Coordinates of C-alpha atoms in Angstrom, one line a residue:
M1 CA -9.7 -11.1 39.2
N2 CA -9.0 -8.8 36.9
A3 CA -12.0 -8.3 34.2
S4 CA -9.4 -8.5 31.5
S5 CA -8.0 -11.8 32.3
N6 CA -11.0 -13.3 32.4
P7 CA -11.5 -16.4 29.5
A8 CA -15.4 -15.4 29.2
V9 CA -13.9 -11.5 28.4
Q10 CA -11.1 -12.8 26.3
G11 CA -12.9 -14.7 23.9
V12 CA -15.4 -11.9 23.7
L13 CA -12.2 -9.3 22.5
Q14 CA -10.9 -11.8 20.5
H15 CA -13.9 -12.3 18.5
A16 CA -14.5 -8.5 18.2
A17 CA -11.2 -8.4 16.8
R18 CA -11.7 -11.2 14.4
R19 CA -14.7 -8.8 13.3
N20 CA -13.5 -5.8 12.9
I21 CA -10.3 -7.4 11.3
G22 CA -12.8 -9.1 8.5
L23 CA -14.9 -6.2 7.7
L24 CA -11.7 -4.6 7.4
A25 CA -9.6 -6.9 4.9
G26 CA -13.0 -6.0 3.0
C27 CA -12.5 -2.5 3.0
Q28 CA -9.2 -3.2 2.0
A29 CA -10.4 -4.7 -0.9
M30 CA -12.7 -2.3 -1.6
Q31 CA -9.3 0.0 -1.5
L32 CA -7.2 -1.9 -3.8
S33 CA -10.2 -2.7 -6.7
T34 CA -10.0 1.0 -6.9
N35 CA -6.3 1.4 -7.4
A36 CA -6.3 -1.7 -9.8
T37 CA -8.5 0.2 -12.1
L38 CA -7.3 3.4 -11.7
I39 CA -3.4 1.7 -12.9
A40 CA -6.1 -0.2 -15.7
I41 CA -7.7 3.2 -16.7
N42 CA -5.6 6.5 -15.8
G43 CA -2.8 6.1 -18.5
L44 CA -5.2 5.6 -20.9
A45 CA -7.7 8.6 -20.1
G46 CA -4.9 10.8 -19.9
L47 CA -3.7 9.6 -23.5
A48 CA -7.6 10.0 -25.1
L49 CA -7.8 13.4 -23.4
A50 CA -4.1 14.8 -23.5
S51 CA -3.9 17.2 -26.1
N52 CA 0.1 16.3 -25.8
K53 CA 0.7 12.8 -25.7
A54 CA 4.1 13.3 -23.7
L55 CA 1.5 14.1 -20.4
A56 CA -0.4 11.3 -21.1
T57 CA 0.8 9.6 -17.5
L58 CA 0.7 12.5 -15.6
P59 CA -2.2 11.6 -13.9
V60 CA -1.0 8.5 -13.0
S61 CA 2.1 10.9 -11.0
I62 CA -0.6 13.0 -9.4
W63 CA -2.3 10.3 -8.3
V64 CA 1.0 9.7 -6.2
V65 CA 1.6 12.8 -5.2
G66 CA -1.8 12.9 -3.8
G67 CA -1.4 10.7 -1.7
M68 CA 2.1 11.8 -0.7
L69 CA 0.4 15.5 0.4
A70 CA -2.8 13.6 1.8
T71 CA -1.7 10.7 4.1
L72 CA 0.6 13.3 7.0
P73 CA -3.0 15.4 7.2
A74 CA -5.0 12.5 7.3
S75 CA -3.9 10.7 10.3
L76 CA -3.9 13.9 12.4
Y77 CA -7.1 14.3 11.5
M78 CA -8.1 10.7 12.5
K79 CA -6.0 11.3 15.3
R80 CA -8.7 14.0 16.1
V81 CA -12.3 12.7 14.8
G82 CA -11.3 9.0 15.2
R83 CA -9.9 6.3 12.9
Q84 CA -13.6 5.0 11.7
R85 CA -15.0 8.8 11.0
G86 CA -11.3 9.0 9.1
L87 CA -11.9 6.7 7.2
I88 CA -15.2 7.0 5.8
H89 CA -14.6 10.8 4.4
G90 CA -11.4 9.1 2.9
S91 CA -14.7 7.5 1.1
L92 CA -16.3 10.1 0.3
I93 CA -13.4 12.1 -1.4
G94 CA -13.0 9.1 -3.2
I95 CA -17.4 9.6 -4.5
A96 CA -16.1 13.1 -5.1
G97 CA -13.0 11.8 -7.3
A98 CA -15.1 9.4 -9.4
L99 CA -17.7 12.1 -9.8
V100 CA -14.6 14.7 -10.8
S101 CA -13.3 11.7 -13.1
A102 CA -16.4 10.6 -14.6
A103 CA -16.8 15.2 -15.8
A104 CA -13.6 14.8 -17.1
I105 CA -14.0 12.7 -19.7
G106 CA -17.5 13.9 -20.6
L107 CA -16.1 17.5 -20.8
H108 CA -12.7 16.1 -22.6
S109 CA -10.9 18.2 -20.0
F110 CA -7.3 16.7 -19.2
W111 CA -7.0 18.6 -16.2
L112 CA -10.3 18.1 -14.7
L113 CA -9.0 14.5 -15.1
C114 CA -5.7 15.2 -13.3
L115 CA -8.0 17.1 -10.1
G116 CA -9.7 14.0 -10.0
A117 CA -6.6 11.8 -9.5
L118 CA -5.3 14.4 -7.0
L119 CA -9.1 13.3 -5.0
F120 CA -8.1 9.6 -6.0
G121 CA -4.5 9.9 -4.4
A122 CA -6.3 11.7 -1.1
Q123 CA -8.4 8.8 -0.7
N124 CA -5.9 6.4 -1.7
A125 CA -3.6 7.7 1.2
V126 CA -6.8 7.0 4.3
G127 CA -7.2 3.7 2.7
Q128 CA -3.3 3.2 3.8
Y129 CA -4.8 3.6 7.2
Y130 CA -7.0 0.0 7.2
R131 CA -3.6 -1.9 8.4
F132 CA -2.9 0.7 11.3
A133 CA -7.0 0.7 12.7
A134 CA -6.4 -3.3 13.0
A135 CA -3.6 -2.8 15.0
D136 CA -5.3 -0.9 16.9
S137 CA -7.9 -3.2 17.2
A138 CA -5.9 -6.0 18.1
A139 CA -4.1 -7.2 21.5
P140 CA -0.2 -6.8 21.2
D141 CA 0.4 -10.6 20.4
F142 CA -2.0 -10.4 17.2
K143 CA -0.9 -7.1 15.5
S144 CA 1.3 -9.1 13.2
S145 CA -1.6 -11.0 11.9
A146 CA -3.8 -8.3 12.0
I147 CA -2.1 -5.7 10.0
S148 CA -1.2 -8.9 7.7
L149 CA -5.1 -10.8 7.4
V150 CA -6.0 -6.8 6.5
L151 CA -3.7 -6.8 3.7
A152 CA -4.8 -10.1 2.3
G153 CA -8.3 -8.5 0.9
G154 CA -5.9 -7.4 -1.4
L155 CA -5.8 -10.2 -3.1
A156 CA -10.0 -10.0 -3.9
G157 CA -8.8 -6.7 -4.9
G158 CA -6.6 -7.4 -7.7
I159 CA -9.5 -9.7 -9.0
L160 CA -11.9 -7.3 -8.6
G161 CA -10.8 -3.7 -10.1
P162 CA -9.9 -5.6 -13.5
G163 CA -12.8 -7.6 -13.5
T164 CA -14.9 -4.1 -13.1
S165 CA -13.0 -2.3 -15.3
R166 CA -12.8 -4.6 -18.2
F167 CA -16.8 -4.7 -17.8
A168 CA -17.8 -1.2 -17.3
M169 CA -14.9 0.6 -20.0
D170 CA -17.5 0.9 -22.9
L171 CA -20.6 0.4 -20.6
L172 CA -21.4 3.9 -21.0
A173 CA -20.2 6.2 -23.6
P174 CA -17.9 8.5 -23.8
R175 CA -15.2 5.5 -23.5
F176 CA -13.6 5.3 -19.6
M177 CA -17.1 6.9 -17.9
G178 CA -18.1 4.1 -16.9
A179 CA -15.1 2.9 -15.5
Y180 CA -15.2 5.9 -13.4
L181 CA -18.6 6.0 -11.6
A182 CA -18.5 2.2 -10.7
L183 CA -15.6 2.8 -8.6
I184 CA -17.9 4.7 -6.6
A185 CA -19.6 1.0 -5.6
F186 CA -16.5 0.1 -4.2
A187 CA -16.9 3.5 -1.7
L188 CA -20.1 3.0 -1.1
V189 CA -19.0 -1.0 0.4
A190 CA -16.7 0.5 2.2
I191 CA -18.9 2.8 4.0
A192 CA -21.2 0.1 5.2
L193 CA -18.5 -2.3 6.2
L194 CA -17.1 0.7 8.5
R195 CA -20.3 2.2 10.3
I196 CA -20.8 -1.7 10.9
A197 CA -17.3 -1.6 11.9
R198 CA -15.7 -1.1 16.3
I199 CA -12.9 0.8 15.9
P200 CA -11.9 2.5 18.8
D201 CA -11.5 5.9 18.7
P202 CA -8.5 7.7 20.2
T203 CA -9.1 8.6 24.2
V204 CA -9.1 12.7 25.4
E205 CA -5.2 12.3 26.8
E206 CA -4.6 10.5 23.0
R207 CA -6.0 13.4 21.6
A208 CA -4.5 16.1 23.5
A209 CA -0.9 15.0 23.8
T210 CA 1.4 15.3 21.5
G211 CA 4.2 13.0 22.8
R212 CA 8.0 12.8 22.3
P213 CA 9.3 15.0 18.9
M214 CA 9.5 13.7 15.9
A215 CA 13.0 13.6 15.8
E216 CA 13.7 12.1 19.2
I217 CA 11.2 9.4 17.7
A218 CA 12.9 9.0 14.5
A219 CA 16.1 8.3 16.4
Q220 CA 15.5 5.5 17.1
P221 CA 16.8 2.2 15.2
K222 CA 13.8 0.2 14.5
F223 CA 12.5 3.2 13.0
I224 CA 15.0 3.5 10.8
V225 CA 14.7 -0.2 10.1
A226 CA 10.7 0.0 9.4
V227 CA 11.0 3.1 7.5
L228 CA 13.1 1.6 5.5
G229 CA 11.7 -1.4 5.1
G230 CA 8.4 -0.6 3.8
A231 CA 10.3 2.7 1.9
I232 CA 12.5 0.4 0.2
G233 CA 10.1 -2.4 0.0
Y234 CA 7.4 -0.3 -2.0
G235 CA 10.4 1.4 -4.4
V236 CA 11.7 -1.5 -5.6
M237 CA 8.6 -2.9 -6.4
Y238 CA 7.4 0.3 -8.4
F239 CA 10.8 0.5 -9.7
L240 CA 9.8 -2.4 -11.4
M241 CA 6.8 -3.1 -11.4
T242 CA 6.0 0.1 -13.4
S243 CA 9.0 -0.7 -15.9
A244 CA 8.3 -4.7 -16.5
P245 CA 5.4 -3.5 -19.1
I246 CA 7.5 -1.4 -21.7
A247 CA 10.4 -3.9 -21.3
M248 CA 8.4 -6.9 -22.6
D249 CA 6.9 -4.2 -25.3
F250 CA 10.1 -3.2 -26.2
C251 CA 11.1 -7.3 -26.6
G252 CA 8.3 -8.0 -28.4
H253 CA 5.8 -10.1 -25.6
P254 CA 2.4 -8.9 -27.0
Y255 CA 0.4 -6.7 -23.9
G256 CA -1.6 -10.0 -23.5
D257 CA 2.0 -11.3 -21.2
A258 CA 2.5 -8.8 -20.0
A259 CA -1.4 -8.2 -18.7
F260 CA -0.8 -12.0 -17.2
V261 CA 2.6 -10.9 -16.0
V262 CA 1.3 -8.0 -14.0
S263 CA -2.1 -10.1 -12.9
W264 CA -0.3 -12.9 -11.4
H265 CA 2.1 -9.6 -9.8
V266 CA -0.4 -8.9 -8.2
I267 CA -2.1 -12.2 -6.3
A268 CA 1.7 -12.6 -5.2
M269 CA 1.6 -9.3 -3.4
F270 CA -1.1 -9.7 -1.4
A271 CA -1.3 -13.8 -1.1
P272 CA 1.4 -14.4 1.1
S273 CA -0.6 -12.0 3.7
F274 CA -2.4 -15.7 5.1
A275 CA 0.8 -17.0 6.3
A276 CA 3.0 -13.3 6.8
G277 CA 1.6 -12.7 10.5
A278 CA 2.1 -16.2 11.3
L279 CA 6.1 -16.4 10.0
I280 CA 6.7 -13.3 12.0
K281 CA 5.5 -14.8 14.9
R282 CA 7.8 -18.2 14.8
F283 CA 10.8 -16.2 12.8
G284 CA 10.2 -12.8 14.2
V285 CA 10.1 -9.4 12.2
L286 CA 13.6 -8.9 10.9
G287 CA 13.7 -12.4 10.4
V288 CA 10.8 -12.1 7.7
M289 CA 12.2 -8.4 6.3
L290 CA 15.1 -10.5 5.8
A291 CA 13.8 -12.7 3.6
G292 CA 11.3 -10.1 1.2
A293 CA 15.0 -8.4 0.5
L294 CA 16.2 -11.7 0.0
V295 CA 13.2 -12.7 -2.0
N296 CA 13.7 -9.3 -3.9
V297 CA 17.3 -10.3 -4.6
A298 CA 16.1 -13.1 -6.9
S299 CA 13.7 -12.0 -8.1
I300 CA 16.1 -9.6 -9.5
G301 CA 18.6 -12.5 -10.8
I302 CA 15.3 -14.3 -12.7
A303 CA 15.6 -10.8 -14.0
L304 CA 19.0 -10.6 -15.3
S305 CA 19.1 -14.5 -16.8
G306 CA 17.1 -13.5 -19.5
V307 CA 14.0 -11.3 -21.2
G308 CA 11.4 -14.6 -22.1
V309 CA 8.4 -14.1 -20.9
A310 CA 8.7 -17.0 -18.1
Q311 CA 11.8 -14.9 -16.7
F312 CA 8.8 -11.9 -16.4
W313 CA 6.5 -14.1 -14.8
W314 CA 8.7 -15.2 -12.0
S315 CA 10.3 -12.1 -11.0
L316 CA 7.2 -10.4 -10.8
V317 CA 6.1 -13.2 -9.0
L318 CA 9.1 -12.9 -6.5
L319 CA 9.0 -9.0 -6.6
G320 CA 5.3 -9.3 -4.8
V321 CA 6.2 -12.0 -2.5
G322 CA 9.3 -9.5 -1.2
W323 CA 7.0 -6.3 -1.0
N324 CA 4.7 -8.0 0.9
F325 CA 7.0 -9.6 3.6
L326 CA 8.9 -6.4 4.2
Y327 CA 5.8 -4.2 4.0
I328 CA 4.0 -6.3 6.4
G329 CA 7.3 -5.8 8.0
G330 CA 7.9 -2.6 8.6
T331 CA 4.2 -2.0 9.5
T332 CA 4.7 -4.4 12.7
L333 CA 8.1 -3.0 13.5
L334 CA 6.7 0.6 13.2
T335 CA 3.9 -0.6 15.8
E336 CA 6.4 -1.0 18.2
T337 CA 8.5 2.9 18.3
Y338 CA 5.7 5.4 19.2
R339 CA 3.2 5.2 22.6
P340 CA -0.7 6.1 22.3
E341 CA -0.9 9.5 21.9
E342 CA 2.2 9.6 19.2
K343 CA 1.0 7.6 16.5
A344 CA -0.9 9.8 14.4
K345 CA 2.3 11.8 13.4
V346 CA 4.2 8.6 13.2
Q347 CA 2.2 6.8 11.0
G348 CA 1.8 9.4 8.6
A349 CA 5.7 10.7 8.5
N350 CA 6.3 6.7 8.0
D351 CA 3.6 6.8 4.8
F352 CA 4.7 9.8 3.4
L353 CA 8.2 8.6 3.2
I354 CA 6.3 5.3 1.2
F355 CA 4.5 7.5 -1.0
A356 CA 7.5 9.5 -1.5
M357 CA 10.0 6.2 -2.7
M358 CA 6.9 5.7 -5.0
A359 CA 6.7 8.5 -6.3
V360 CA 10.5 8.9 -7.1
S361 CA 10.5 5.5 -8.6
S362 CA 7.8 5.5 -10.7
F363 CA 9.0 8.2 -12.6
S364 CA 12.6 7.7 -12.9
S365 CA 12.1 3.6 -14.2
G366 CA 10.2 4.9 -16.9
L367 CA 13.9 7.1 -17.9
I368 CA 16.3 4.7 -17.0
V369 CA 13.9 1.7 -18.8
T370 CA 13.4 3.6 -22.2
G371 CA 17.0 5.2 -21.9
A372 CA 18.9 2.0 -20.6
G373 CA 17.0 -0.6 -20.4
W374 CA 15.9 -3.6 -18.3
E375 CA 18.6 -4.7 -17.2
A376 CA 19.9 -1.6 -16.4
V377 CA 16.6 -0.8 -14.0
N378 CA 17.5 -4.2 -12.4
L379 CA 21.1 -3.5 -11.6
S380 CA 19.9 -0.1 -10.2
A381 CA 17.5 -1.5 -7.7
L382 CA 20.2 -3.8 -5.7
P383 CA 22.0 -0.8 -4.0
M384 CA 18.5 0.0 -2.2
I385 CA 17.9 -3.6 -1.7
A386 CA 21.7 -3.7 -0.2
A387 CA 21.3 -1.1 2.2
L388 CA 17.6 -2.3 3.6
I389 CA 19.9 -5.8 4.0
A390 CA 22.9 -3.8 6.2
A391 CA 20.3 -1.5 8.0
I392 CA 18.6 -5.4 9.1
A393 CA 21.5 -7.1 10.4
W394 CA 22.4 -3.2 12.1
L395 CA 19.2 -3.4 13.9
A396 CA 19.7 -7.6 14.5
L397 CA 23.3 -6.8 15.9
L398 CA 22.4 -3.9 18.4
G399 CA 19.2 -6.1 19.8
R400 CA 22.1 -9.1 20.5
R401 CA 24.0 -6.5 22.2
T402 CA 20.9 -5.9 24.2
A403 CA 20.5 -9.0 25.2
L404 CA 24.1 -10.0 26.2
A405 CA 24.3 -6.8 28.5

């Protein structure tokens, strides 16, 4: 009997996979704690340091651009040195980002703060591969659950990050220095968890082989829909999330109401992760992605119905749920498009496009909400969602024709 078919061996392998997923979920929590803190303080720190206050949000934009520039090199680097070492090195980059940013506060240097944001962007790019590390560690029928459970770690991050920033914001002088230095603790915890994880290294063959040309892989209908799911899901989420606090301010709502709405949005982004894998098994990956797109449509419908706090709350909660289904669904579908030796370049290309969409959407949403208003922002998002729904329907139709052939 083959050892891999022995129930006892399978039990050991499943236990090891679940242990890895738990450790990676902890790492994801640390990464999202860092991200939540940076979202809260980068713009404010930029405002405090920038001589031209119009540049206050530049560190936020540079953080996103840093992720976009680093994501493909990070994936190729991990193909060479292994996922575990690559993820640890990403956390070390985050420590460097914290030290540079804290020094920027101490020296009152806006451009040094931008350099720190660039380093944090690179750390975030590496951290995006925790979900793929989980997929690498899981059996084929457990991949969607592994991805969703690791992303569930973001729920803890959404709580730890804001709590830490509130505690550490004024812990040291000048203001913000303590909050940046506190991020070192998150990186150290991630490194400790990674050192005891058991993530399989690429084989010699996987390191040496290049696989099919990227153009051939990208021509697959599954690849197209997977990338659209992740990129549009993230793009619409950033588009609306970035502009919502500004719109609430324009509508006369106090900052506390905006913080309340955004906090629940973050919870809604990650809480569905506990069920998303099971839903994919039950209804299929395309069914869950379609549900995510339709939930986004509902989010926009509620946003267009009024500008009370309740409308903003419901809209952003549904927006978070829609993002979750699209991101986990897109990631799961992407794992079906490549061979082992191709995953580095495919995963890197996918995340590059997601970061690019994030950069464009976060920048354009601010222009639209300040120039044309909250209603225009929501109406502008509808064509992207319509395109995604059409792409999902197209892939479903292709699959049905293949099954009937």
